[in-house]
Tab-separated table of C-alpha atoms and ligand atoms in Angstrom:
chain	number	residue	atom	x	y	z
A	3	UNK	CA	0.000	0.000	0.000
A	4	UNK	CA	1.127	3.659	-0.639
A	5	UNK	CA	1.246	6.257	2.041
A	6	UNK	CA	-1.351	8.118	0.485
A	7	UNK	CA	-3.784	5.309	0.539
A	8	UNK	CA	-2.538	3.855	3.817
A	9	UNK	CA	-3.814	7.053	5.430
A	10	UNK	CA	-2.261	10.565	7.172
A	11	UNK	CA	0.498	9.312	8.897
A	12	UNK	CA	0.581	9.793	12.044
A	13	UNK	CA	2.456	11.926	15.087
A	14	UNK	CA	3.665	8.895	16.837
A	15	UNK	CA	5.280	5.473	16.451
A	16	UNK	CA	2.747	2.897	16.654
A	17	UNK	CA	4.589	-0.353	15.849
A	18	UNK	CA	1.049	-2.717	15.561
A	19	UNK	CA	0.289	-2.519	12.630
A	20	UNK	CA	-3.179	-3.222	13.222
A	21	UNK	CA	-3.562	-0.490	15.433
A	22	UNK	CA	-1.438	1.520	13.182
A	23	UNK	CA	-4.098	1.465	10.204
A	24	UNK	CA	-7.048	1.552	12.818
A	25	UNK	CA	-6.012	5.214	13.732
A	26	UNK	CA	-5.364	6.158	10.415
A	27	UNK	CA	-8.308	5.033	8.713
A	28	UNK	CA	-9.992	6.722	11.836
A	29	UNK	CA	-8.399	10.102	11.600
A	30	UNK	CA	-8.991	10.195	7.731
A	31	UNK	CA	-12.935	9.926	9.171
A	32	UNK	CA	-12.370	12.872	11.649
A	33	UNK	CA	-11.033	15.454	8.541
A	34	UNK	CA	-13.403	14.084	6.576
A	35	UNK	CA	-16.110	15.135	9.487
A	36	UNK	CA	-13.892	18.215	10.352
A	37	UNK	CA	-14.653	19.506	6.627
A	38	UNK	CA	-17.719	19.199	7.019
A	39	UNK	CA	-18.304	21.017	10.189
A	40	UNK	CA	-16.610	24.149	8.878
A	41	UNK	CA	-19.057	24.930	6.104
A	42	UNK	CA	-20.892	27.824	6.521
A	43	UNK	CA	-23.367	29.270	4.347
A	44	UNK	CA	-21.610	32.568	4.572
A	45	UNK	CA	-18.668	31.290	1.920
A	46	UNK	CA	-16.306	33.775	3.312
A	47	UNK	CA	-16.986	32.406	7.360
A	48	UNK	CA	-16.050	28.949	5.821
A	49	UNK	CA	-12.772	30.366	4.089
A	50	UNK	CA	-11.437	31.773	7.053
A	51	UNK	CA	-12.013	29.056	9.148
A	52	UNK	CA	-10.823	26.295	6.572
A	53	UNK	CA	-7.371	28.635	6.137
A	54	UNK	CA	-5.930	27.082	9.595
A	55	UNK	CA	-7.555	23.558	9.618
A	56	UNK	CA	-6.421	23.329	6.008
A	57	UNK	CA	-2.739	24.727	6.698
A	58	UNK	CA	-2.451	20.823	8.787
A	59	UNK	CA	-1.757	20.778	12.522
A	60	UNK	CA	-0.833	17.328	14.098
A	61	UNK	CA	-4.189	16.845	15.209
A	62	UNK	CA	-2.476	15.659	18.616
A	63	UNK	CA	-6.170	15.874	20.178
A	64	UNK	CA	-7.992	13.704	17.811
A	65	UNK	CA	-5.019	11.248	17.569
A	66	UNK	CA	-5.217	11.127	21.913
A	67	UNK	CA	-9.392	10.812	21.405
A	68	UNK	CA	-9.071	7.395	19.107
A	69	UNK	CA	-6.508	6.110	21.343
A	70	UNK	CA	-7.785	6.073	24.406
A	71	UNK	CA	-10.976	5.103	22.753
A	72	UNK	CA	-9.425	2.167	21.701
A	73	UNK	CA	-9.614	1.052	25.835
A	74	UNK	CA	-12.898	0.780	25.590
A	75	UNK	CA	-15.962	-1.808	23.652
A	76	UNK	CA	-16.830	0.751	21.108
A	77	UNK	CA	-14.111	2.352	19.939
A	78	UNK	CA	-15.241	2.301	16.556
A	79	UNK	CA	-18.440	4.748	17.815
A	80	UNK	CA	-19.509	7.248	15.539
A	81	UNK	CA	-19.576	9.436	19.004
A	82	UNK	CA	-15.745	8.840	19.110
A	83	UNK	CA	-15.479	10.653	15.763
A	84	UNK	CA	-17.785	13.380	17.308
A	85	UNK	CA	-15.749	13.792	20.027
A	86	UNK	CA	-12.469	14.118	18.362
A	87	UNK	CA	-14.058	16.905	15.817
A	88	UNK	CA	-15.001	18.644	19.507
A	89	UNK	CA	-11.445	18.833	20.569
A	90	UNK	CA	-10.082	19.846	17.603
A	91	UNK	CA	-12.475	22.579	17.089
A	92	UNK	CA	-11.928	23.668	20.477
A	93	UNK	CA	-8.618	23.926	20.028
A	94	UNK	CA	-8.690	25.505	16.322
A	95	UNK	CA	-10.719	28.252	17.788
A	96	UNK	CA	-8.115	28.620	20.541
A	97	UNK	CA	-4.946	29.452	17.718
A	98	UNK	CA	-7.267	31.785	16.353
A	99	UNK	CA	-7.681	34.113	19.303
A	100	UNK	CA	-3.986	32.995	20.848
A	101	UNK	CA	-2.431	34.336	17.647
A	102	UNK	CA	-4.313	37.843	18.291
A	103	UNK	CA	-2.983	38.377	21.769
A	104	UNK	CA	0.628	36.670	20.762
A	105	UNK	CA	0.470	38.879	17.702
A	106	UNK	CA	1.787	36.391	15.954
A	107	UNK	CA	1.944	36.331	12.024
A	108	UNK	CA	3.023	32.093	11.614
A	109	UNK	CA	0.795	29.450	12.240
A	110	UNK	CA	1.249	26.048	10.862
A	111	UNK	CA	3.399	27.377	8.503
A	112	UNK	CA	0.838	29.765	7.290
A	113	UNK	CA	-0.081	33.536	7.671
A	114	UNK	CA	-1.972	33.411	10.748
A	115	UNK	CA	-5.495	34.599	10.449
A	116	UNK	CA	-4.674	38.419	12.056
A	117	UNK	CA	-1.994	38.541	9.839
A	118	UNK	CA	-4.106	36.958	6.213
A	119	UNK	CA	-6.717	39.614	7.479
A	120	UNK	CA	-6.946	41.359	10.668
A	121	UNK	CA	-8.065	41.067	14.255
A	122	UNK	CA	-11.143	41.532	13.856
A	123	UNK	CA	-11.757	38.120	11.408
A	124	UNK	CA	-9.454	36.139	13.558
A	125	UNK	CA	-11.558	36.662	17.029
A	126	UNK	CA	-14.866	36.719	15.409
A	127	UNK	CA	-13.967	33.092	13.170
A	128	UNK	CA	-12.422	32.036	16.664
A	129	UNK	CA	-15.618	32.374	17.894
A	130	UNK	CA	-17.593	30.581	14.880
A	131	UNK	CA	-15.676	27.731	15.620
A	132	UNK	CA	-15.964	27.470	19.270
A	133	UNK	CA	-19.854	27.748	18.137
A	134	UNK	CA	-19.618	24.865	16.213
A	135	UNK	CA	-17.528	23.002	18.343
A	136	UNK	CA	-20.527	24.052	21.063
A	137	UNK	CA	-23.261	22.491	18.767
A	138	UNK	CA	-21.742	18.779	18.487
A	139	UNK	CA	-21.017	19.096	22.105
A	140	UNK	CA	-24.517	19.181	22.712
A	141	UNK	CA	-25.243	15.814	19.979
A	142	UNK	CA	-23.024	14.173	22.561
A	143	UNK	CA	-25.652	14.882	25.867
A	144	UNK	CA	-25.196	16.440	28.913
A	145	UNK	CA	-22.746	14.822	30.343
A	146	UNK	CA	-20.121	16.024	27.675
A	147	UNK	CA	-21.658	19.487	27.870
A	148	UNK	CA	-21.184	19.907	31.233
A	149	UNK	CA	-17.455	18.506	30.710
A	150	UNK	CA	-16.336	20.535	27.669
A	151	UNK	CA	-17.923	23.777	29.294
A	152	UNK	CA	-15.453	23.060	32.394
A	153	UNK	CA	-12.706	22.328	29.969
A	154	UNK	CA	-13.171	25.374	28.410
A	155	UNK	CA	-13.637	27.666	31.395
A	156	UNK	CA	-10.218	26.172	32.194
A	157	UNK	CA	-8.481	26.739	28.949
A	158	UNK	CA	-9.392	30.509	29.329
A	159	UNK	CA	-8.838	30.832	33.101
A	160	UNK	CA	-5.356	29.664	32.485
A	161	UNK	CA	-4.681	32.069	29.033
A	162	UNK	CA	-6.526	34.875	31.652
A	163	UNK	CA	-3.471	34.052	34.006
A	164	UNK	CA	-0.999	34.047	31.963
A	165	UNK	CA	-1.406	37.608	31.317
A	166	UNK	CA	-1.241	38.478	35.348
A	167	UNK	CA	1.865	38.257	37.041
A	168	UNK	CA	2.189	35.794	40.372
A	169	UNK	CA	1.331	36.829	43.499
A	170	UNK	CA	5.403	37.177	44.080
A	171	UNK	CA	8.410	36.197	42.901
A	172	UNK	CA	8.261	33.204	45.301
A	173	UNK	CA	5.048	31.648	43.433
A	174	UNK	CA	6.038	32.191	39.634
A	175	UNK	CA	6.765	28.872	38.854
A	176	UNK	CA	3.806	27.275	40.616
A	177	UNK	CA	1.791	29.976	38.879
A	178	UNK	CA	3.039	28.801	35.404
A	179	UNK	CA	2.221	25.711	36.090
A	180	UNK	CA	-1.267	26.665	36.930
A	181	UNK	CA	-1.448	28.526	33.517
A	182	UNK	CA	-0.022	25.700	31.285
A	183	UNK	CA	-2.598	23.008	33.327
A	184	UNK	CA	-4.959	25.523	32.599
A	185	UNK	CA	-4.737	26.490	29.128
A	186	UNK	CA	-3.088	23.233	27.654
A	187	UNK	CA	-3.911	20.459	30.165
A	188	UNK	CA	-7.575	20.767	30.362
A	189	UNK	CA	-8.565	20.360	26.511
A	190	UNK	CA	-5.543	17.304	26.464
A	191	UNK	CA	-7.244	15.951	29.486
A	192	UNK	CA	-10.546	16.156	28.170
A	193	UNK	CA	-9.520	14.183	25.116
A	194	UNK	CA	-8.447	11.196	26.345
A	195	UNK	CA	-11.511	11.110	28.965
A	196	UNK	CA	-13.531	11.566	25.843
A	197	UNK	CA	-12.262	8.664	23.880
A	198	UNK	CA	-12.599	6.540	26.953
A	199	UNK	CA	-15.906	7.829	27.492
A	200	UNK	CA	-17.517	7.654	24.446
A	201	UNK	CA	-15.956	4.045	23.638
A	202	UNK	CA	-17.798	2.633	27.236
A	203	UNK	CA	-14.585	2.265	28.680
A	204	UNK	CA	-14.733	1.545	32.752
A	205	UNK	CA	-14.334	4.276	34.876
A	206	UNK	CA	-10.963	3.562	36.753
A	207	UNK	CA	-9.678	3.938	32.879
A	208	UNK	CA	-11.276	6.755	32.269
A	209	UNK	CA	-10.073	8.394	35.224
A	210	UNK	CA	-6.118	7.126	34.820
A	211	UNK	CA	-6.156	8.148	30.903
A	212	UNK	CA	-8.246	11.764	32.210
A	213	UNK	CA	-4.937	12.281	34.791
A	214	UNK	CA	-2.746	11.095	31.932
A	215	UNK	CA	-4.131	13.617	29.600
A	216	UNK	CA	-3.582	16.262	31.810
A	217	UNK	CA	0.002	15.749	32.827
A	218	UNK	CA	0.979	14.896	29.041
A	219	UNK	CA	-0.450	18.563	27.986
A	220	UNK	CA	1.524	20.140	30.403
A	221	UNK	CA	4.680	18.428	28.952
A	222	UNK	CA	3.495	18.697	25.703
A	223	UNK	CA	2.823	23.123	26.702
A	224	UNK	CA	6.579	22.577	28.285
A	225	UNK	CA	7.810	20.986	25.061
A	226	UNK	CA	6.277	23.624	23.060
A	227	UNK	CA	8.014	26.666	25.156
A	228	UNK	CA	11.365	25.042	25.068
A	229	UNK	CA	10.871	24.813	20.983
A	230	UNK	CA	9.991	28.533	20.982
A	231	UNK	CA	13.791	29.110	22.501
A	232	UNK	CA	15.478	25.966	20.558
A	233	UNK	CA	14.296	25.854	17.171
A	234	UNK	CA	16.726	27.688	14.799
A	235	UNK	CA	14.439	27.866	11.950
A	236	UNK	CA	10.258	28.149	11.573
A	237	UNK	CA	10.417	24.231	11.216
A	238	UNK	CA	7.570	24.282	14.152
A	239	UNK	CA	5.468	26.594	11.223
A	240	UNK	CA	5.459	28.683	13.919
A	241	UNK	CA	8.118	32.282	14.227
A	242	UNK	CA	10.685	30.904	17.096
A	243	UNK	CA	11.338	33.880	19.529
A	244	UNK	CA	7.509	35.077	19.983
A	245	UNK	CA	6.746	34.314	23.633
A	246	UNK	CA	10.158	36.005	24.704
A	247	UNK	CA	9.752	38.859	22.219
A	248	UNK	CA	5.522	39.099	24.073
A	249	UNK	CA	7.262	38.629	27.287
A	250	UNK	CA	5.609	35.602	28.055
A	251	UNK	CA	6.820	33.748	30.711
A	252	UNK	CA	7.816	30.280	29.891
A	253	UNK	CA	9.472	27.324	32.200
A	254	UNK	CA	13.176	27.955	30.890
A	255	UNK	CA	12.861	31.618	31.756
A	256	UNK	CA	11.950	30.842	34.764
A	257	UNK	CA	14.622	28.940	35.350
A	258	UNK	CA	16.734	31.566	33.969
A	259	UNK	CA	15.616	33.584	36.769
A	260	UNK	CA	15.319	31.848	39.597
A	261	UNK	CA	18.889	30.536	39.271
A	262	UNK	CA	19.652	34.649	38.911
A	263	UNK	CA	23.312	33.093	38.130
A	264	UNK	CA	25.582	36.888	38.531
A	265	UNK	CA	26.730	35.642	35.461
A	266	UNK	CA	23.439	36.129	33.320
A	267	UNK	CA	23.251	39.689	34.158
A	268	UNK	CA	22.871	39.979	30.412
A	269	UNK	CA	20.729	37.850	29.278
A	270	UNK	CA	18.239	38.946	32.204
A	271	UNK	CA	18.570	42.651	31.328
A	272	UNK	CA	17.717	41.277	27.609
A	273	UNK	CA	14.500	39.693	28.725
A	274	UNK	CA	13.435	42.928	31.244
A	275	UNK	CA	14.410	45.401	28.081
A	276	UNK	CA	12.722	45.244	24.538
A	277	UNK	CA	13.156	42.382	22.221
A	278	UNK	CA	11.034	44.212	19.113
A	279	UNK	CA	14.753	44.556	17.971
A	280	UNK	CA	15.678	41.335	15.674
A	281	UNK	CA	19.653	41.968	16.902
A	282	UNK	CA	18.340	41.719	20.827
A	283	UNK	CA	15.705	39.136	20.497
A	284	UNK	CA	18.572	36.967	18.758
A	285	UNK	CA	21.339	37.956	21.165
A	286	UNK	CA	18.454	36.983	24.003
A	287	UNK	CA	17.659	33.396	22.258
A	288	UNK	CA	21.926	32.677	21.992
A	289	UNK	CA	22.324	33.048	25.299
A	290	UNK	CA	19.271	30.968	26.634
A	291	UNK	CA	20.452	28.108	24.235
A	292	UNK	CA	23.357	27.875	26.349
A	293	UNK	CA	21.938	28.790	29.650
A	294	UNK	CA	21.534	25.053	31.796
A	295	UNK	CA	17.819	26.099	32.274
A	296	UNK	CA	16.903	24.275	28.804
A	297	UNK	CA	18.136	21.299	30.303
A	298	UNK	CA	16.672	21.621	33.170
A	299	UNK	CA	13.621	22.407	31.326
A	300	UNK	CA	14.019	19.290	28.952
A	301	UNK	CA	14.578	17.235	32.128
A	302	UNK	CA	10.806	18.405	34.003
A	303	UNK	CA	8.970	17.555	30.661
A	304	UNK	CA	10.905	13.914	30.623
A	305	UNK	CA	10.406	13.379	34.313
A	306	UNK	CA	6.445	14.263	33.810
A	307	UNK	CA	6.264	11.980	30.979
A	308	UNK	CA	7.397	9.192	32.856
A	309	UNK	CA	4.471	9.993	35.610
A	310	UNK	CA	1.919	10.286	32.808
A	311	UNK	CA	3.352	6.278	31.668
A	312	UNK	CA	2.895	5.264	35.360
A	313	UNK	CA	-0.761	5.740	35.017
A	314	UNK	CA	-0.981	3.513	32.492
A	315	UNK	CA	-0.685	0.831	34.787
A	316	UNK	CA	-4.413	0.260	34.832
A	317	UNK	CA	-4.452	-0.848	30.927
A	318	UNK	CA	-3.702	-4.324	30.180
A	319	UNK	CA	-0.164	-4.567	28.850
A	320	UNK	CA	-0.662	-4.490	24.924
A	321	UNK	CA	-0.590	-2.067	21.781
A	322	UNK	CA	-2.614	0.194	22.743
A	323	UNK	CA	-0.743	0.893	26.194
A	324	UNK	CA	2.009	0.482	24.162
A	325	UNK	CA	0.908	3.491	21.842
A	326	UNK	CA	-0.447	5.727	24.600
A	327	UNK	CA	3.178	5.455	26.464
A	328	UNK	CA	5.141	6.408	22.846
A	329	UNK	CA	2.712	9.540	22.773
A	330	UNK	CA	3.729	10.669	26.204
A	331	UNK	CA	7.398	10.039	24.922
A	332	UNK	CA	6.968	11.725	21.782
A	333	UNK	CA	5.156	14.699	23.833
A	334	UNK	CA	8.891	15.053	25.963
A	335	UNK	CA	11.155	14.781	23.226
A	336	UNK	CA	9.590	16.194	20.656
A	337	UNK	CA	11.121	18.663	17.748
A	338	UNK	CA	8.398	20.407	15.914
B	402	FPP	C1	-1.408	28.390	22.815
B	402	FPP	O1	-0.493	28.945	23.674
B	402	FPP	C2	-2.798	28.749	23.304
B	402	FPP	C3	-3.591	27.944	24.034
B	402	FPP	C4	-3.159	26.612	24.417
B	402	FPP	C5	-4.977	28.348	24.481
B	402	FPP	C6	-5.370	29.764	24.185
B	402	FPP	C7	-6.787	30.045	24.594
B	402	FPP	C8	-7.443	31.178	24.280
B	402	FPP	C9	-6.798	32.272	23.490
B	402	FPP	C10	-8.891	31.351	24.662
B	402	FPP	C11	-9.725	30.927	23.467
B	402	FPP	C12	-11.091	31.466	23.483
B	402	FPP	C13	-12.103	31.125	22.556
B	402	FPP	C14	-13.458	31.763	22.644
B	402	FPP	C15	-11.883	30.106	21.517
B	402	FPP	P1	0.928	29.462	23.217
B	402	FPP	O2	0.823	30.864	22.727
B	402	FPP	O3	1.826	29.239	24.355
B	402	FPP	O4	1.324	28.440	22.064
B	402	FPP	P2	1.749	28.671	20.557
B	402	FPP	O5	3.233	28.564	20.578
B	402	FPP	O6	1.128	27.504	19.813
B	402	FPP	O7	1.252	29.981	20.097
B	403	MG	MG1	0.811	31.672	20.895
């Protein structure tokens, strides 16, 4: 078989084969319902929300809802499918309105939508799709209602936070860690409870794979922070540099400063001055490269992978364990 017919491939090793070809028959079923979903009868509401889904994603979400589905009887549930197109909506919505506060012009290797057209289209389609992602919710009963309205209060709480600054110095890293629960580990959480969920897994799963979800967003938030700094190039389809230039406060700035090493006098004057500069943002990402922080960093996401595995325990020992433990692996050492 060819990779085109075998199916998208997908963003982690999953040596059964069987299982392999499950999940990628299975996601081809979630863009094809995705596509779907996104047509408006306003053809210009339909263009702007196509222009992110369409410039890819890893559809991490999706990929975590047919997994853990596949703990459960009916993992081959049309409500599975359902659920995946929630989370990805959800989360499509989310890039929209993230890339207006980031002011960020790169997104999946794309002009972001603030950037194709202006502020203005990118909150207002944000808001289309979390409509739409609203109105399947609701084909799913109450149940998943009341769950992706919490998951979503969540997500915002923690973006909300992430614009305040901790109580004090002393608290900054625990308050991080709120925001990146909030705004990454909810909707991660909420994927893998949905897959177990809506494939009649028990609830002891459920709850393990709901923890697991939520530990393996923060690492996967983490991951994603320490890319910003690392990646030399726009390989991530995303402009590396934006959340120091923003000033947002990641876990290897942190670091940074809580070490407050007399010998990164520089670099910490670089990150308290303006980085609109190209010459100081670069100097600023150099010197962070070096700093022991991204190690340090590297070795927090690793260490919360390997407590995201150890709730796996509950899953007979298998594939599909198997699979679940490569994505919290591929979550910590990931490089795009
Ligand atoms: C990415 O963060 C952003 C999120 C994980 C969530 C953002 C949530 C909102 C903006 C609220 C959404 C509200 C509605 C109504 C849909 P990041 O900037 O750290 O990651 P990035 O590197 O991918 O930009
Ligand atoms: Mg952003």
């Amino acid at each position: 078989m060819s990779p085109e017919s075998s199916g998208p491939a997908l963003a982690l090793p999953v040596l059964d084969e069987e299982l392999a070809a499950r999940l990628r028959a299975r996601l081809v079923e979630v863009e094809e319902a995705l596509s779907g979903h996104i047509q408006s009868e306003a053809a210009f509401v339909t263009e702007a929300a196509r222009h992110l889904m369409d410039a890819g994603g890893k559809r991490f979400r999706p990929l975590l809802v047919l997994l853990a589905a596949e703990t459960g009887p009916n993992a081959a549930s049309d409500e599975v499918i359902h659920a995946a197109c929630v989370v990805e909506l959800t989360h499509l919505a989310s890039l929209y309105h993230d890339d207006v506060m980031d002011e960020a012009d790169l997104r999946r290797g794309a002009d972001s939508a603030n950037a194709r057209w202006d502020n203005h289209v990118a909150i207002l389609t944000g808001d289309w799709l979390f409509s739409k992602s609203s109105e399947l919710t609701a084909d799913l009963g109450p149940d998943a209602v009341r769950i992706q309205a919490h998951t979503f209060s969540r997500l915002v709480e923690g973006q909300i936070l992430e614009t305040v600054p901790p109580a004090s110095p002393e608290v900054a890293l625990e308050h991080h860690l709120r925001v990146v629960a909030g705004k990454t580990g909810s909707l991660i959480a909420t994927s893998a409870l949905y897959g177990a969920r809506f494939a009649g897994a028990p609830r002891e799963i459920e709850d393990a794979l709901a923890a697991y979800g939520e530990i393996v967003g923060a690492a996967f938030q983490i991951s994603d922070d320490i890319l910003d700094i690392a990646s030399e190039s726009d390989e991530s389809g995303k402009t590396p540099g934006t959340d120091l230039r923003e000033g947002v406060p990641t876990l290897p700035v942190l670091l940074v400063r809580r070490a407050g090493r007399p010998e990164d006098a520089r670099l910490i004057s670089l990150l308290d001055g303006d980085l609109s500069s190209d010459e100081a943002l670069a100097e600023a990402l150099v010197l962070l490269r070096a700093h022991p922080a991204m190690a340090e960093a590297r070795a927090y996401v690793v260490a919360r992978a390997q407590e995201a595995k150890d709730l796996l325990k509950v899953l007979a020992e298998g594939p599909v364990r198997d699979a679940l433990e490569a994505f919290a692996d591929v979550v910590a050492t990931r490089t795009a």
